[in-house]
Coordinates of C-alpha atoms and ligand atoms in Angstrom, one line a residue:
M1240 CA 25.7 128.3 161.9
N1241 CA 25.1 124.2 161.1
N1242 CA 28.8 122.5 162.4
C1243 CA 30.7 125.1 163.0
G1244 CA 34.0 124.5 165.2
I1245 CA 34.9 128.2 165.9
S1246 CA 32.5 129.4 169.3
R1247 CA 34.7 132.7 169.9
W1248 CA 36.9 135.1 168.4
D1249 CA 39.9 136.6 170.2
D1250 CA 40.9 139.9 169.6
P1251 CA 44.1 140.2 167.8
A1252 CA 45.5 143.1 169.6
E1253 CA 45.2 141.2 172.8
I1254 CA 47.2 138.1 171.4
N1255 CA 49.8 140.5 169.8
E1256 CA 50.1 142.4 173.2
K1257 CA 50.9 138.7 175.1
L1258 CA 53.1 137.8 171.8
K1259 CA 55.3 141.0 172.5
K1260 CA 56.0 140.7 175.9
L1261 CA 56.8 137.0 175.1
T1262 CA 59.7 138.3 172.8
S1263 CA 60.5 141.0 174.5
Q1264 CA 61.8 138.7 177.4
E1265 CA 64.5 136.0 177.6
I1266 CA 63.5 132.6 176.3
W1267 CA 62.0 130.2 178.8
E1268 CA 62.4 126.4 178.1
V1269 CA 62.8 123.3 180.1
D1270 CA 65.9 123.2 182.0
D1271 CA 69.0 121.6 180.8
G1272 CA 69.3 118.9 183.6
Y1273 CA 65.5 117.8 182.6
Y1274 CA 66.5 118.1 179.0
T1275 CA 69.4 115.5 179.3
S1276 CA 68.0 113.0 182.0
V1277 CA 64.4 112.8 180.9
V1278 CA 63.9 113.8 177.3
I1279 CA 66.8 112.8 175.8
N1280 CA 67.3 109.7 178.0
Y1281 CA 63.6 108.8 176.9
F1282 CA 64.8 109.1 173.1
N1283 CA 67.8 107.2 173.4
E1284 CA 66.3 104.7 176.1
K1285 CA 62.7 104.1 174.5
C1286 CA 62.9 104.6 171.0
K1287 CA 65.8 102.6 170.1
A1288 CA 64.0 101.2 166.9
S1289 CA 63.2 104.5 165.5
K1290 CA 66.8 105.7 166.2
D1291 CA 68.3 102.7 163.9
V1292 CA 65.7 103.9 161.2
Y1293 CA 66.7 107.2 161.1
E1294 CA 70.5 106.6 161.4
E1295 CA 70.2 104.5 158.2
S1296 CA 68.0 107.3 156.6
Q1297 CA 70.3 110.0 156.5
T1298 CA 72.8 107.3 154.2
Y1299 CA 69.8 107.7 151.5
I1300 CA 67.5 110.4 152.4
P1301 CA 68.6 113.9 152.6
G1302 CA 68.3 115.4 156.1
G1303 CA 67.3 111.6 157.1
V1304 CA 63.6 112.6 156.4
Q1305 CA 61.5 112.8 153.7
H1306 CA 58.9 115.5 155.0
N1307 CA 59.4 118.7 156.5
L1308 CA 57.1 118.3 159.5
A1309 CA 58.4 114.5 160.5
F1310 CA 62.2 116.2 161.8
N1311 CA 61.6 116.6 165.2
K1312 CA 64.7 116.9 168.1
P1313 CA 66.6 115.0 169.0
F1314 CA 66.0 112.8 166.4
P1315 CA 62.7 111.8 164.5
L1316 CA 60.5 109.0 165.8
C1317 CA 59.4 106.4 163.1
M1318 CA 55.5 106.1 163.5
T1319 CA 53.8 102.3 162.9
K1320 CA 50.5 102.8 163.8
A1321 CA 47.7 105.4 163.7
D1322 CA 44.5 105.5 165.2
G1323 CA 41.7 107.9 165.9
A1324 CA 43.7 110.2 168.8
Y1325 CA 46.9 108.1 168.8
L1326 CA 49.9 107.3 167.3
Y1327 CA 52.5 104.4 168.0
D1328 CA 56.0 104.3 167.0
K1329 CA 58.2 101.5 166.3
D1330 CA 59.2 100.8 169.9
G1331 CA 55.3 100.4 170.6
N1332 CA 55.3 104.0 172.1
K1333 CA 51.8 105.5 172.2
Y1334 CA 51.4 109.2 171.7
I1335 CA 48.4 111.6 171.9
D1336 CA 48.3 112.9 168.2
F1337 CA 47.9 116.5 167.5
L1338 CA 49.2 116.5 164.5
Q1339 CA 46.9 114.7 162.7
A1340 CA 48.9 114.4 159.4
G1341 CA 49.9 118.3 159.3
G1342 CA 45.6 118.9 159.9
P1343 CA 43.8 116.9 157.2
T1344 CA 42.4 114.5 159.2
I1345 CA 39.7 115.9 161.5
L1346 CA 37.8 112.6 162.0
G1347 CA 40.8 111.3 164.1
I1348 CA 43.9 109.8 162.2
N1349 CA 43.2 106.5 160.1
Y1350 CA 39.2 107.0 160.3
P1351 CA 37.5 103.6 159.7
V1352 CA 34.8 104.5 157.2
V1353 CA 37.2 106.3 155.0
K1354 CA 39.5 103.4 155.1
E1355 CA 36.7 100.8 154.2
K1356 CA 35.5 102.4 151.2
I1357 CA 39.2 103.1 150.2
I1358 CA 39.7 98.9 150.2
E1359 CA 36.6 98.8 148.5
L1360 CA 37.7 100.7 145.9
L1361 CA 41.2 99.3 145.4
N1362 CA 39.3 96.0 145.2
E1363 CA 37.1 97.2 142.5
C1364 CA 39.6 99.6 140.1
G1365 CA 42.9 100.1 142.0
P1366 CA 44.1 103.9 142.9
V1367 CA 43.9 105.1 139.2
T1368 CA 42.8 104.6 135.7
G1369 CA 43.3 107.7 134.2
L1370 CA 40.0 108.2 132.7
L1371 CA 37.0 109.6 134.4
H1372 CA 35.8 107.9 137.5
E1373 CA 32.4 108.7 139.0
A1374 CA 34.1 109.8 142.5
E1375 CA 35.2 113.0 140.7
L1376 CA 31.9 114.1 140.0
M1377 CA 30.7 112.9 143.5
I1378 CA 33.2 115.4 145.3
A1379 CA 32.6 118.2 143.2
R1380 CA 28.7 118.1 144.1
E1381 CA 29.6 117.5 147.9
I1382 CA 31.6 120.6 148.1
N1383 CA 29.0 122.6 146.2
K1384 CA 26.4 121.4 148.6
H1385 CA 28.3 122.9 151.7
M1386 CA 30.1 125.8 150.0
P1387 CA 27.6 127.0 147.1
N1388 CA 30.3 129.8 146.2
V1389 CA 31.9 127.0 144.9
E1390 CA 30.0 126.4 141.9
M1391 CA 33.1 124.6 140.2
F1392 CA 35.7 122.3 141.5
R1393 CA 38.7 121.0 139.7
M1394 CA 40.7 118.3 141.8
L1395 CA 44.4 118.7 141.5
G1396 CA 47.2 116.8 143.2
S1397 CA 48.4 119.1 146.3
G1398 CA 47.5 122.6 148.1
T1399 CA 50.5 123.9 146.1
E1400 CA 49.3 123.0 142.8
A1401 CA 45.8 124.6 143.7
V1402 CA 47.5 127.8 144.5
M1403 CA 49.6 127.6 141.2
A1404 CA 46.7 127.0 139.3
S1405 CA 44.6 129.9 141.0
L1406 CA 47.2 132.3 140.1
R1407 CA 47.4 131.7 136.5
I1408 CA 43.7 131.8 136.3
A1409 CA 43.3 135.4 138.4
R1410 CA 45.8 136.6 135.7
I1411 CA 43.9 135.3 132.9
A1412 CA 41.0 136.6 134.1
T1413 CA 42.1 140.4 135.2
G1414 CA 45.1 140.7 132.6
K1415 CA 46.7 141.8 135.6
K1416 CA 50.3 140.9 136.8
H1417 CA 51.0 141.4 140.4
V1418 CA 49.9 138.8 143.3
I1419 CA 49.6 140.0 147.2
K1420 CA 50.0 137.8 150.0
I1421 CA 49.9 138.0 153.6
G1422 CA 53.3 138.4 155.0
G1423 CA 54.2 135.0 156.8
A1424 CA 51.6 132.7 154.8
Y1425 CA 52.4 129.5 153.5
H1426 CA 50.8 129.1 150.3
G1427 CA 52.5 125.8 149.0
W1428 CA 56.3 125.8 147.8
S1429 CA 55.6 127.2 144.1
D1430 CA 58.6 129.7 143.2
Q1431 CA 56.3 132.8 143.6
M1432 CA 54.9 132.0 146.7
V1433 CA 58.0 130.7 149.0
Y1434 CA 58.4 134.8 148.8
G1435 CA 58.1 136.2 152.5
L1436 CA 57.5 132.7 154.1
K1437 CA 57.2 132.4 157.8
I1438 CA 58.2 135.9 158.9
P1439 CA 56.2 139.1 157.4
G1440 CA 58.6 141.2 155.5
S1441 CA 61.3 138.4 155.3
R1442 CA 60.6 138.8 151.4
A1443 CA 63.4 136.6 149.7
L1444 CA 65.9 136.5 152.4
L1445 CA 64.3 133.6 154.5
E1446 CA 63.8 130.4 152.1
S1447 CA 64.0 131.7 148.5
H1448 CA 67.4 130.3 147.5
G1449 CA 67.8 128.7 144.3
I1450 CA 64.6 130.7 142.6
P1451 CA 65.5 133.3 140.4
S1452 CA 64.2 136.4 141.5
S1453 CA 62.0 136.7 138.2
A1454 CA 59.9 134.4 139.6
Y1455 CA 58.8 136.4 142.4
R1456 CA 59.3 139.4 140.7
Y1457 CA 55.3 140.1 140.6
T1458 CA 54.7 138.7 144.3
D1459 CA 54.1 141.2 146.9
E1460 CA 53.8 140.6 150.6
V1461 CA 51.8 142.9 153.2
R1462 CA 51.5 143.3 156.8
P1463 CA 49.6 140.6 158.3
N1464 CA 45.6 142.1 159.6
D1465 CA 46.7 145.7 158.1
L1466 CA 44.1 146.9 155.6
H1467 CA 45.7 150.3 154.8
M1468 CA 49.2 148.5 153.8
L1469 CA 47.3 146.4 151.4
E1470 CA 45.4 149.4 149.9
R1471 CA 48.8 151.1 149.6
M1472 CA 50.2 148.2 148.0
L1473 CA 47.2 147.8 145.5
K1474 CA 47.9 151.5 144.4
R1475 CA 51.3 151.3 144.0
N1476 CA 50.5 148.1 141.7
R1477 CA 48.3 149.9 139.5
L1478 CA 51.3 152.2 137.9
R1479 CA 52.9 148.4 137.7
G1480 CA 50.9 146.3 135.9
G1481 CA 47.7 146.2 138.5
T1482 CA 46.7 143.2 141.1
A1483 CA 45.5 140.2 139.5
A1484 CA 44.7 138.8 143.1
V1485 CA 44.8 138.8 146.9
I1486 CA 45.6 135.6 148.2
L1487 CA 45.0 134.8 151.9
E1488 CA 44.3 132.4 154.9
P1489 CA 41.2 133.4 155.9
V1490 CA 41.7 132.8 159.5
G1491 CA 45.0 134.6 159.3
P1492 CA 48.8 133.5 157.9
E1493 CA 50.0 130.1 159.3
S1494 CA 46.9 128.9 160.1
G1495 CA 46.2 131.5 162.3
T1496 CA 49.6 131.8 164.2
R1497 CA 49.2 135.7 163.1
P1498 CA 45.7 136.4 164.4
I1499 CA 43.6 138.9 162.5
A1500 CA 40.1 141.0 163.2
L1501 CA 36.9 139.6 162.9
E1502 CA 36.1 141.9 160.1
Y1503 CA 39.6 141.6 158.3
N1504 CA 38.3 139.6 155.5
K1505 CA 35.3 141.6 154.6
G1506 CA 37.7 144.8 154.4
V1507 CA 39.9 142.8 152.1
R1508 CA 36.7 141.5 149.8
E1509 CA 36.0 145.5 149.7
L1510 CA 39.4 146.3 148.5
C1511 CA 39.4 143.7 145.9
D1512 CA 36.3 144.8 144.4
Q1513 CA 37.6 148.4 144.4
Y1514 CA 40.9 147.6 142.8
G1515 CA 39.7 145.1 140.3
A1516 CA 41.8 142.0 141.8
L1517 CA 40.3 138.6 142.6
L1518 CA 40.2 137.3 146.3
I1519 CA 41.4 134.0 146.7
F1520 CA 40.8 132.2 150.0
D1521 CA 43.6 129.3 150.7
E1522 CA 40.9 127.1 152.7
V1523 CA 43.7 124.3 152.8
V1524 CA 43.6 124.0 156.7
T1525 CA 40.3 125.4 157.1
G1526 CA 38.1 124.1 154.7
F1527 CA 36.1 121.5 156.3
R1528 CA 37.8 122.0 159.4
V1529 CA 36.8 125.2 160.9
A1530 CA 33.0 124.7 159.7
M1531 CA 31.2 122.8 156.8
S1532 CA 30.9 125.7 154.9
G1533 CA 34.9 126.7 155.6
A1534 CA 36.0 129.8 156.8
Q1535 CA 34.2 131.7 154.1
G1536 CA 30.9 130.6 155.8
Y1537 CA 32.3 131.7 159.2
F1538 CA 33.0 135.2 158.1
N1539 CA 30.2 135.2 155.5
V1540 CA 32.3 136.7 152.9
V1541 CA 32.5 135.3 149.5
P1542 CA 35.8 134.9 147.5
D1543 CA 36.1 134.4 143.9
L1544 CA 38.4 131.2 144.3
T1545 CA 39.0 128.9 147.3
I1546 CA 41.8 126.5 147.3
F1547 CA 41.5 123.1 148.9
G1548 CA 44.1 120.7 150.0
K1549 CA 44.7 118.2 153.1
V1550 CA 41.1 117.0 153.7
V1551 CA 39.7 116.9 150.1
A1552 CA 41.3 113.6 150.1
G1553 CA 40.2 112.7 153.5
G1554 CA 44.1 112.2 155.0
Y1555 CA 44.7 110.2 151.6
P1556 CA 47.6 111.2 149.2
A1557 CA 46.9 113.9 146.2
A1558 CA 44.9 116.4 148.3
G1559 CA 44.2 119.5 146.6
G1560 CA 42.1 121.5 144.3
V1561 CA 40.6 124.8 143.0
G1562 CA 37.1 125.9 143.4
G1563 CA 35.1 128.9 142.9
K1564 CA 33.0 131.1 140.7
K1565 CA 31.9 129.2 137.5
E1566 CA 33.6 131.9 135.1
Y1567 CA 36.8 131.6 136.6
V1568 CA 37.1 127.8 137.2
L1569 CA 35.9 127.5 133.7
L1570 CA 39.3 129.0 132.5
M1571 CA 40.8 125.6 133.5
A1572 CA 38.7 123.3 131.8
A1573 CA 40.1 120.3 130.4
G1574 CA 38.5 118.1 127.8
L1575 CA 36.1 119.8 125.4
A1576 CA 38.2 123.2 126.2
T1577 CA 41.1 122.0 124.8
G1578 CA 43.1 124.3 122.7
K1579 CA 41.4 127.5 124.0
H1580 CA 42.7 130.1 125.7
R1581 CA 43.1 128.8 129.6
A1582 CA 45.1 128.3 132.3
Y1583 CA 46.7 125.0 131.9
V1584 CA 46.8 122.2 134.9
G1585 CA 47.6 118.8 135.2
G1586 CA 48.9 116.2 137.3
T1587 CA 49.4 112.4 135.9
L1588 CA 47.9 111.0 139.1
A1589 CA 45.7 114.0 140.1
A1590 CA 42.0 113.8 140.5
N1591 CA 42.4 109.7 140.7
P1592 CA 39.2 107.6 142.1
L1593 CA 41.0 106.7 145.4
S1594 CA 41.9 110.6 146.6
C1595 CA 38.3 111.5 145.4
L1596 CA 36.6 109.4 147.0
A1597 CA 38.4 109.5 150.4
G1598 CA 37.7 113.2 150.2
Y1599 CA 34.0 112.4 149.1
T1600 CA 33.6 110.0 152.2
A1601 CA 35.1 112.0 154.6
I1602 CA 33.4 115.1 153.6
Q1603 CA 30.0 113.1 154.4
E1604 CA 31.2 111.9 157.4
I1605 CA 32.7 115.3 158.9
D1606 CA 29.1 116.4 158.0
R1607 CA 27.4 113.5 159.6
T1608 CA 29.5 113.2 163.0
N1609 CA 29.4 117.2 163.5
A1610 CA 33.1 116.7 163.6
C1611 CA 33.8 120.6 162.8
E1612 CA 31.8 121.4 166.0
I1613 CA 33.1 118.3 168.3
A1614 CA 37.0 119.0 167.4
G1615 CA 36.2 122.9 168.0
R1616 CA 35.1 122.4 171.3
M1617 CA 38.3 120.0 171.9
G1618 CA 40.4 122.8 170.7
D1619 CA 38.6 125.2 173.3
R1620 CA 39.2 122.7 176.4
L1621 CA 42.5 122.1 175.2
C1622 CA 43.6 125.8 174.8
D1623 CA 41.7 126.9 178.2
G1624 CA 43.6 124.0 179.7
L1625 CA 47.0 125.6 178.4
K1626 CA 45.8 129.0 179.4
E1627 CA 45.2 127.9 182.8
L1628 CA 48.8 125.7 183.1
I1629 CA 50.5 128.8 182.3
D1630 CA 48.9 131.2 184.4
R1631 CA 49.7 128.7 187.5
Y1632 CA 53.1 128.1 186.8
G1633 CA 53.8 131.7 186.0
L1634 CA 54.8 131.4 182.1
P1635 CA 55.3 134.0 179.5
F1636 CA 53.8 131.7 177.0
V1637 CA 50.8 132.4 175.1
A1638 CA 47.7 129.8 174.1
Y1639 CA 45.0 130.8 171.7
N1640 CA 43.1 128.9 169.2
Q1641 CA 40.6 129.4 166.3
G1642 CA 38.2 126.0 167.3
S1643 CA 40.4 122.9 166.2
I1644 CA 43.5 124.7 165.5
V1645 CA 45.5 125.4 168.7
H1646 CA 48.7 127.7 169.1
L1647 CA 51.2 127.4 171.7
E1648 CA 53.8 129.6 171.7
C1649 CA 56.6 129.2 174.0
T1650 CA 59.2 131.2 172.2
G1651 CA 57.4 133.6 169.9
A1652 CA 59.7 132.2 167.1
M1653 CA 57.1 133.1 164.8
S1654 CA 55.9 136.2 166.1
F1655 CA 58.3 138.9 164.2
D1656 CA 57.4 140.9 161.5
F1657 CA 59.9 143.2 159.1
S1658 CA 56.9 144.3 156.9
S1659 CA 57.7 147.5 155.2
M1660 CA 56.9 149.1 152.0
Y1661 CA 60.8 149.9 151.9
F1662 CA 63.0 146.8 151.1
I1663 CA 65.8 148.0 152.8
K1664 CA 64.9 149.0 156.1
S1665 CA 62.6 145.6 156.3
A1666 CA 66.1 143.5 155.2
L1667 CA 68.2 145.6 157.3
S1668 CA 66.3 144.8 160.4
L1669 CA 65.9 140.9 159.6
L1670 CA 69.4 140.2 159.0
K1671 CA 70.2 141.7 162.0
H1672 CA 67.8 139.7 163.9
K1673 CA 68.2 136.5 162.1
H1674 CA 70.1 134.8 164.5
M1675 CA 67.8 135.4 167.3
I1676 CA 64.9 133.8 165.3
Y1677 CA 66.4 131.1 165.0
E1678 CA 67.5 130.4 168.6
R1679 CA 63.9 130.9 169.6
K1680 CA 63.0 128.5 166.8
D1681 CA 65.4 126.0 168.5
S1682 CA 64.2 126.6 171.6
M1683 CA 60.7 125.7 170.4
E1684 CA 61.4 122.6 168.7
R1685 CA 63.3 121.8 172.1
M1686 CA 60.0 122.3 173.7
G1687 CA 58.4 120.0 171.0
A1688 CA 60.8 117.1 172.0
A1689 CA 59.8 117.4 176.0
Y1690 CA 56.4 117.2 174.7
M1691 CA 56.9 114.1 172.6
A1692 CA 58.9 112.2 175.4
N1693 CA 55.7 112.7 177.5
G1694 CA 53.7 111.3 174.8
I1695 CA 52.2 114.4 173.0
V1696 CA 52.9 114.8 169.1
T1697 CA 52.6 118.7 168.1
L1698 CA 53.2 120.2 164.9
A1699 CA 56.8 121.6 165.2
G1700 CA 56.2 122.5 169.2
S1701 CA 53.6 125.1 168.7
R1702 CA 51.0 124.1 166.9
L1703 CA 47.8 121.2 168.2
Y1704 CA 45.3 120.0 165.8
T1705 CA 42.2 118.8 167.4
S1706 CA 40.1 115.9 166.1
L1707 CA 36.5 114.4 166.6
A1708 CA 38.5 111.4 168.0
D1709 CA 39.6 113.6 171.0
T1710 CA 37.2 113.2 174.2
P1711 CA 37.4 115.4 177.2
E1712 CA 39.6 112.7 178.7
V1713 CA 41.8 112.9 176.0
I1714 CA 42.3 116.4 176.2
D1715 CA 42.5 116.0 180.1
E1716 CA 45.5 113.2 179.7
A1717 CA 47.1 115.9 177.2
L1718 CA 47.0 118.6 179.4
N1719 CA 48.4 116.5 182.5
R1720 CA 51.4 116.0 180.1
F1721 CA 51.7 119.6 179.1
E1722 CA 51.8 120.1 183.1
E1723 CA 54.6 117.8 183.4
V1724 CA 56.6 119.8 180.9
F1725 CA 55.6 123.1 182.1
R1726 CA 56.7 122.2 185.8
H1727 CA 60.4 122.0 184.4
V1728 CA 60.2 125.1 182.4
K1729 CA 63.0 128.1 183.4
K1730 CA 64.0 131.6 182.2
V1731 CA 67.0 131.1 180.4
N1732 CA 69.4 133.7 181.6
G1733 CA 71.4 134.9 178.8
K1734 CA 69.4 133.7 175.9
P1735 CA 68.8 136.9 173.8
C1736 CA 65.7 138.6 174.2
V1737 CA 64.6 140.7 171.1
H1738 CA 62.2 143.5 170.8
Y1739 CA 59.4 143.0 168.8
I1740 CA 59.4 144.7 165.8
Ligands
PLP1156 C1 47.5 127.4 154.0 C2 48.3 126.3 153.1 N1 48.2 126.5 151.8 C3 48.9 125.3 150.8 C4 49.3 124.6 151.5 C5 50.3 123.7 150.5 O1 49.6 122.2 150.5 P1 50.2 121.1 150.0 O2 51.0 120.4 151.0 O3 49.2 120.1 149.8 O4 51.0 121.2 149.0 C6 49.5 124.0 152.9 C7 50.1 122.7 153.6 O5 50.5 122.7 154.6 C8 48.6 125.0 153.6 O6 48.9 124.9 155.0

């Protein structure tokens, strides 16, 4: 396949076996001496300007940061410059950037060609007029060129909004009520989708505070990579208003943190057809990252609707949209369709010329530069190097990747599973283990701090996105820095182990 970023597909059973071992033993993390004398010292001595910003921020911003991903232990760093594979903080320290803005910038951060097009556009017409701009057509046509299943595309303001829109469409199209998501998956922060976040089987118990239970009354979750449970849920829903849609990330929940079998998506497609539900692929992370044709191209499965985010604005704001089969996408038609029975969507600044042109230019550049394949190759190199280090230092950590999405699980904080059709069973089990999960999460963030102090930015200490800007030299330098951290990792006696559930 042309410009494909995935060169191999690991057996999920093998990865899960390793994750099971990881969570069944005590936590391993950088020892206290290293953490205080090196990590904390680095932040206090070398990052004073960031610390000043953060200290004042706490007065004006809840939690001191505006973005969930920006909080890093022991305090967030304030970034002032971004260039390709690197970030620079306010004190001038340089970092290898494996966050890549949370995934959208597969071309490397602050990619010049996109930037230049945007500057031209700003000089011409500014970021937004509220009226039709040709860039809206250009991006829709460009997406269709690479993903023919996306016959039509509506640009919205974010992935969260796109998911909300798709669920509305699915309910109108099928006349059914329930939506099934895969446990642990993130599909944005709308009321119905915060259900079952992060940990499969967690339902409303972890993050749904402030959301009335009626909002997720028709949301169900099933165990990742489990077609039997999905079918049982589809059967059950037949008696309760039917299933309008199954929504999933095609590489597995949380960008593949929970690995799936290669044939899983085909199985879901068959079940959706059998039970009359739409299949929605959330390609917010995978679209134009794992392949030009997205994960749907890689798995050769045609979804009814596709959710886009991140990359469709090329790393610029207002990134999101829904595309798919004409008959469904037409259900949210604007303009001429006003007054008809339709899924209402909107957003004052959505689909502005800036985000459309940035997305269009970025997709063209990803194609021209073969970015998916190159970033994928660098992901393989990083993952292989991490595996070699893990073996050499005798650590229980687990590294695996889906091309340019690399996972480094040091504590297994995300690896629990409380999925069960029986609510009481899941809830009791989760409540019993909740503090241990948080302890592991805390330890994962401590590892993240150690990476940061060694000049590596990760997503929460456990996920790494590679980009076109990563050369073999950048990856090898990153591996040297990981080695420096791994040399100081010890088993922490007394830090609780959990039996994998
Ligand atoms: C798979 C997936 N779906 C949806 C979203 C939500 O997108 P946004 O942050 O643009 O609302 C995200 C964001 O990270 C995501 O990773």
